[in-house]
GROMACS .gro file of C-alpha atoms in nm:
model
  183
    1ILE     CA    1  -2.417  -1.706   1.213
    2GLU     CA    2  -2.559  -2.055   1.188
    3LYS     CA    3  -2.686  -2.196   1.519
    4GLN     CA    4  -2.763  -2.560   1.575
    5SER     CA    5  -2.896  -2.713   1.892
    6ASN     CA    6  -2.610  -2.851   2.107
    7GLU     CA    7  -2.358  -2.610   1.955
    8LEU     CA    8  -2.240  -2.294   2.130
    9LYS     CA    9  -1.972  -2.045   2.029
   10LEU     CA   10  -1.895  -1.799   2.306
   11VAL     CA   11  -1.673  -1.495   2.316
   12TYR     CA   12  -1.528  -1.315   2.619
   13LEU     CA   13  -1.395  -0.964   2.562
   14GLY     CA   14  -1.234  -0.797   2.860
   15ARG     CA   15  -0.929  -0.762   3.074
   16ILE     CA   16  -0.794  -1.081   3.230
   17ALA     CA   17  -0.842  -0.973   3.589
   18GLU     CA   18  -1.029  -1.099   3.893
   19ASN     CA   19  -1.301  -0.833   3.881
   20LYS     CA   20  -1.395  -0.947   3.529
   21ASN     CA   21  -1.473  -1.292   3.673
   22LEU     CA   22  -1.360  -1.521   3.391
   23LEU     CA   23  -1.317  -1.797   3.650
   24LEU     CA   24  -1.694  -1.811   3.704
   25VAL     CA   25  -1.743  -1.857   3.331
   26LEU     CA   26  -1.498  -2.148   3.334
   27LYS     CA   27  -1.645  -2.306   3.648
   28SER     CA   28  -1.989  -2.289   3.490
   29LEU     CA   29  -1.867  -2.444   3.166
   30LYS     CA   30  -1.709  -2.729   3.361
   31THR     CA   31  -2.054  -2.871   3.435
   32LEU     CA   32  -2.154  -2.891   3.066
   33ASP     CA   33  -2.030  -3.226   2.941
   34LYS     CA   34  -2.263  -3.247   2.638
   35GLY     CA   35  -2.263  -3.048   2.317
   36ASN     CA   36  -1.995  -2.876   2.116
   37ILE     CA   37  -1.885  -2.563   2.305
   38SER     CA   38  -1.609  -2.315   2.236
   39LEU     CA   39  -1.498  -2.001   2.417
   40ASP     CA   40  -1.257  -1.753   2.264
   41VAL     CA   41  -1.103  -1.510   2.513
   42TYR     CA   42  -0.992  -1.166   2.396
   43GLY     CA   43  -0.828  -0.918   2.630
   44SER     CA   44  -0.519  -0.784   2.795
   45MET     CA   45  -0.334  -1.008   3.037
   46GLU     CA   46  -0.366  -0.772   3.333
   47ASP     CA   47  -0.325  -1.029   3.611
   48ILE     CA   48  -0.093  -1.321   3.525
   49ASN     CA   49  -0.167  -1.501   3.854
   50TYR     CA   50  -0.539  -1.487   3.783
   51TRP     CA   51  -0.480  -1.621   3.432
   52SER     CA   52  -0.279  -1.907   3.584
   53GLU     CA   53  -0.584  -1.999   3.793
   54CYS     CA   54  -0.794  -1.988   3.475
   55GLU     CA   55  -0.547  -2.213   3.293
   56LYS     CA   56  -0.563  -2.472   3.572
   57LEU     CA   57  -0.939  -2.481   3.541
   58ILE     CA   58  -0.923  -2.496   3.160
   59GLN     CA   59  -0.720  -2.816   3.195
   60GLN     CA   60  -1.007  -2.969   3.394
   61LEU     CA   61  -1.282  -2.891   3.142
   62PRO     CA   62  -1.460  -3.175   2.963
   63SER     CA   63  -1.329  -3.264   2.617
   64ASN     CA   64  -1.638  -3.115   2.447
   65ILE     CA   65  -1.527  -2.765   2.551
   66LYS     CA   66  -1.251  -2.579   2.368
   67ILE     CA   67  -1.096  -2.261   2.510
   68SER     CA   68  -0.864  -2.034   2.311
   69TYR     CA   69  -0.688  -1.721   2.433
   70LYS     CA   70  -0.678  -1.484   2.134
   71GLY     CA   71  -0.492  -1.190   2.290
   72MET     CA   72  -0.582  -0.831   2.222
   73ILE     CA   73  -0.817  -0.723   1.944
   74SER     CA   74  -0.818  -0.380   1.788
   75PRO     CA   75  -1.143  -0.186   1.829
   76GLU     CA   76  -1.208  -0.171   1.455
   77LYS     CA   77  -1.207  -0.553   1.436
   78ILE     CA   78  -1.450  -0.621   1.721
   79ARG     CA   79  -1.773  -0.617   1.516
   80GLU     CA   80  -1.622  -0.852   1.260
   81ALA     CA   81  -1.504  -1.085   1.536
   82PHE     CA   82  -1.849  -1.082   1.700
   83SER     CA   83  -2.003  -1.215   1.377
   84HIS     CA   84  -1.839  -1.553   1.446
   85TYR     CA   85  -2.002  -1.615   1.784
   86HIS     CA   86  -2.342  -1.695   1.928
   87PHE     CA   87  -2.307  -1.508   2.260
   88LEU     CA   88  -2.081  -1.267   2.444
   89ILE     CA   89  -2.028  -1.393   2.798
   90GLN     CA   90  -1.906  -1.152   3.064
   91LEU     CA   91  -1.975  -1.202   3.432
   92SER     CA   92  -1.802  -0.897   3.581
   93TYR     CA   93  -1.847  -0.818   3.947
   94SER     CA   94  -1.953  -0.469   3.842
   95GLU     CA   95  -1.972  -0.250   3.534
   96ASN     CA   96  -2.047   0.121   3.519
   97PHE     CA   97  -2.149   0.088   3.157
   98GLY     CA   98  -2.006  -0.219   2.983
   99HIS     CA   99  -1.891  -0.093   2.644
  100SER     CA  100  -1.825  -0.443   2.508
  101ILE     CA  101  -2.177  -0.545   2.612
  102VAL     CA  102  -2.332  -0.257   2.419
  103GLU     CA  103  -2.103  -0.329   2.124
  104ALA     CA  104  -2.223  -0.691   2.125
  105LEU     CA  105  -2.592  -0.606   2.155
  106SER     CA  106  -2.569  -0.345   1.879
  107SER     CA  107  -2.399  -0.610   1.662
  108SER     CA  108  -2.701  -0.841   1.710
  109LEU     CA  109  -2.496  -1.060   1.942
  110PRO     CA  110  -2.698  -1.175   2.243
  111VAL     CA  111  -2.519  -1.167   2.577
  112ILE     CA  112  -2.485  -1.366   2.899
  113ILE     CA  113  -2.378  -1.108   3.155
  114SER     CA  114  -2.385  -1.052   3.529
  115ASN     CA  115  -2.676  -0.870   3.684
  116THR     CA  116  -2.429  -0.611   3.817
  117THR     CA  117  -2.439  -0.399   3.501
  118PRO     CA  118  -2.687  -0.132   3.392
  119TRP     CA  119  -2.828  -0.377   3.134
  120LYS     CA  120  -3.122  -0.555   3.297
  121ASP     CA  121  -3.415  -0.782   3.214
  122LEU     CA  122  -3.243  -0.925   2.906
  123SER     CA  123  -3.441  -1.248   2.914
  124ASN     CA  124  -3.774  -1.065   2.886
  125GLU     CA  125  -3.622  -0.845   2.617
  126LYS     CA  126  -3.511  -1.160   2.431
  127ALA     CA  127  -3.155  -1.025   2.416
  128GLY     CA  128  -2.980  -1.285   2.634
  129TRP     CA  129  -2.955  -1.323   3.011
  130ASP     CA  130  -2.834  -1.110   3.302
  131VAL     CA  131  -2.755  -1.360   3.575
  132ALA     CA  132  -2.674  -1.349   3.944
  133ILE     CA  133  -2.308  -1.430   4.005
  134THR     CA  134  -2.334  -1.546   4.364
  135SER     CA  135  -2.315  -1.907   4.243
  136GLU     CA  136  -2.257  -2.099   3.921
  137LYS     CA  137  -2.618  -2.220   3.891
  138PRO     CA  138  -2.772  -1.915   3.712
  139THR     CA  139  -2.487  -1.909   3.460
  140VAL     CA  140  -2.513  -2.284   3.400
  141GLU     CA  141  -2.887  -2.244   3.341
  142ALA     CA  142  -2.831  -1.962   3.089
  143LEU     CA  143  -2.553  -2.155   2.913
  144THR     CA  144  -2.772  -2.465   2.893
  145LYS     CA  145  -3.058  -2.266   2.738
  146ALA     CA  146  -2.817  -2.106   2.491
  147LEU     CA  147  -2.665  -2.443   2.402
  148HIS     CA  148  -3.003  -2.595   2.318
  149LEU     CA  149  -3.130  -2.310   2.099
  150ASN     CA  150  -3.195  -2.392   1.734
  151GLN     CA  151  -3.161  -2.141   1.449
  152GLN     CA  152  -3.517  -2.012   1.470
  153GLN     CA  153  -3.499  -1.961   1.845
  154TYR     CA  154  -3.155  -1.802   1.818
  155ASN     CA  155  -3.274  -1.558   1.550
  156ILE     CA  156  -3.529  -1.421   1.797
  157LEU     CA  157  -3.243  -1.341   2.037
  158THR     CA  158  -3.024  -1.175   1.773
  159GLU     CA  159  -3.313  -0.949   1.675
  160GLY     CA  160  -3.392  -0.885   2.041
  161ALA     CA  161  -3.029  -0.794   2.113
  162TYR     CA  162  -3.020  -0.538   1.833
  163ASN     CA  163  -3.358  -0.389   1.926
  164PHE     CA  164  -3.256  -0.368   2.293
  165ALA     CA  165  -2.939  -0.178   2.197
  166ILE     CA  166  -3.129   0.062   1.972
  167ARG     CA  167  -3.392   0.136   2.238
  168ASN     CA  168  -3.137   0.186   2.513
  169CYS     CA  169  -2.860   0.362   2.324
  170GLN     CA  170  -3.099   0.616   2.179
  171ASN     CA  171  -3.236   0.680   2.526
  172LEU     CA  172  -3.138   1.036   2.624
  173LYS     CA  173  -3.102   0.943   2.992
  174VAL     CA  174  -2.853   0.667   2.903
  175ILE     CA  175  -2.664   0.904   2.671
  176ASP     CA  176  -2.638   1.164   2.948
  177GLU     CA  177  -2.514   0.898   3.192
  178LEU     CA  178  -2.252   0.789   2.939
  179LYS     CA  179  -2.137   1.146   2.889
  180GLY     CA  180  -2.099   1.172   3.265
  181LEU     CA  181  -1.845   0.891   3.257
  182PHE     CA  182  -1.615   1.102   3.041
  183SER     CA  183  -1.652   1.442   3.205
   0.00000   0.00000   0.00000
């Protein structure tokens, strides 16, 4: 995907529920009043009241930010969908594994995720950012960096995302842990 500085196409893929923390994503975006930013939200509407809170915040976002709820997406269409975005953003309170995160990374899609997942040190791995979710500041910092990337800088992250997924998904310890989730 083409990436210009001051342009950012984000995707969220997860249930619409408090523990997935979409509100923190929106609160963080609210501070970014420069650039051309979009966020497409895919997922099941698990908590209508939570979505109502999200909608209220969406109405308060600056005009340079566009949010679209896309509904559910079938698993076989996820990789194709990911090819239209610069980053997956998911700030869950906790993840045992984070299948959509691994799917993104293995699709060469860098991620901005919470530091409450098994996927750590993404900045050093040049695969995105794993941020603290105790305040908006770390997310705003990651979003600002992502927004300002040019094509050459972004290409380093797409390659890093893919390489990170390959290294970690071929790791026998990780594979055994994943198997444990299903047994």
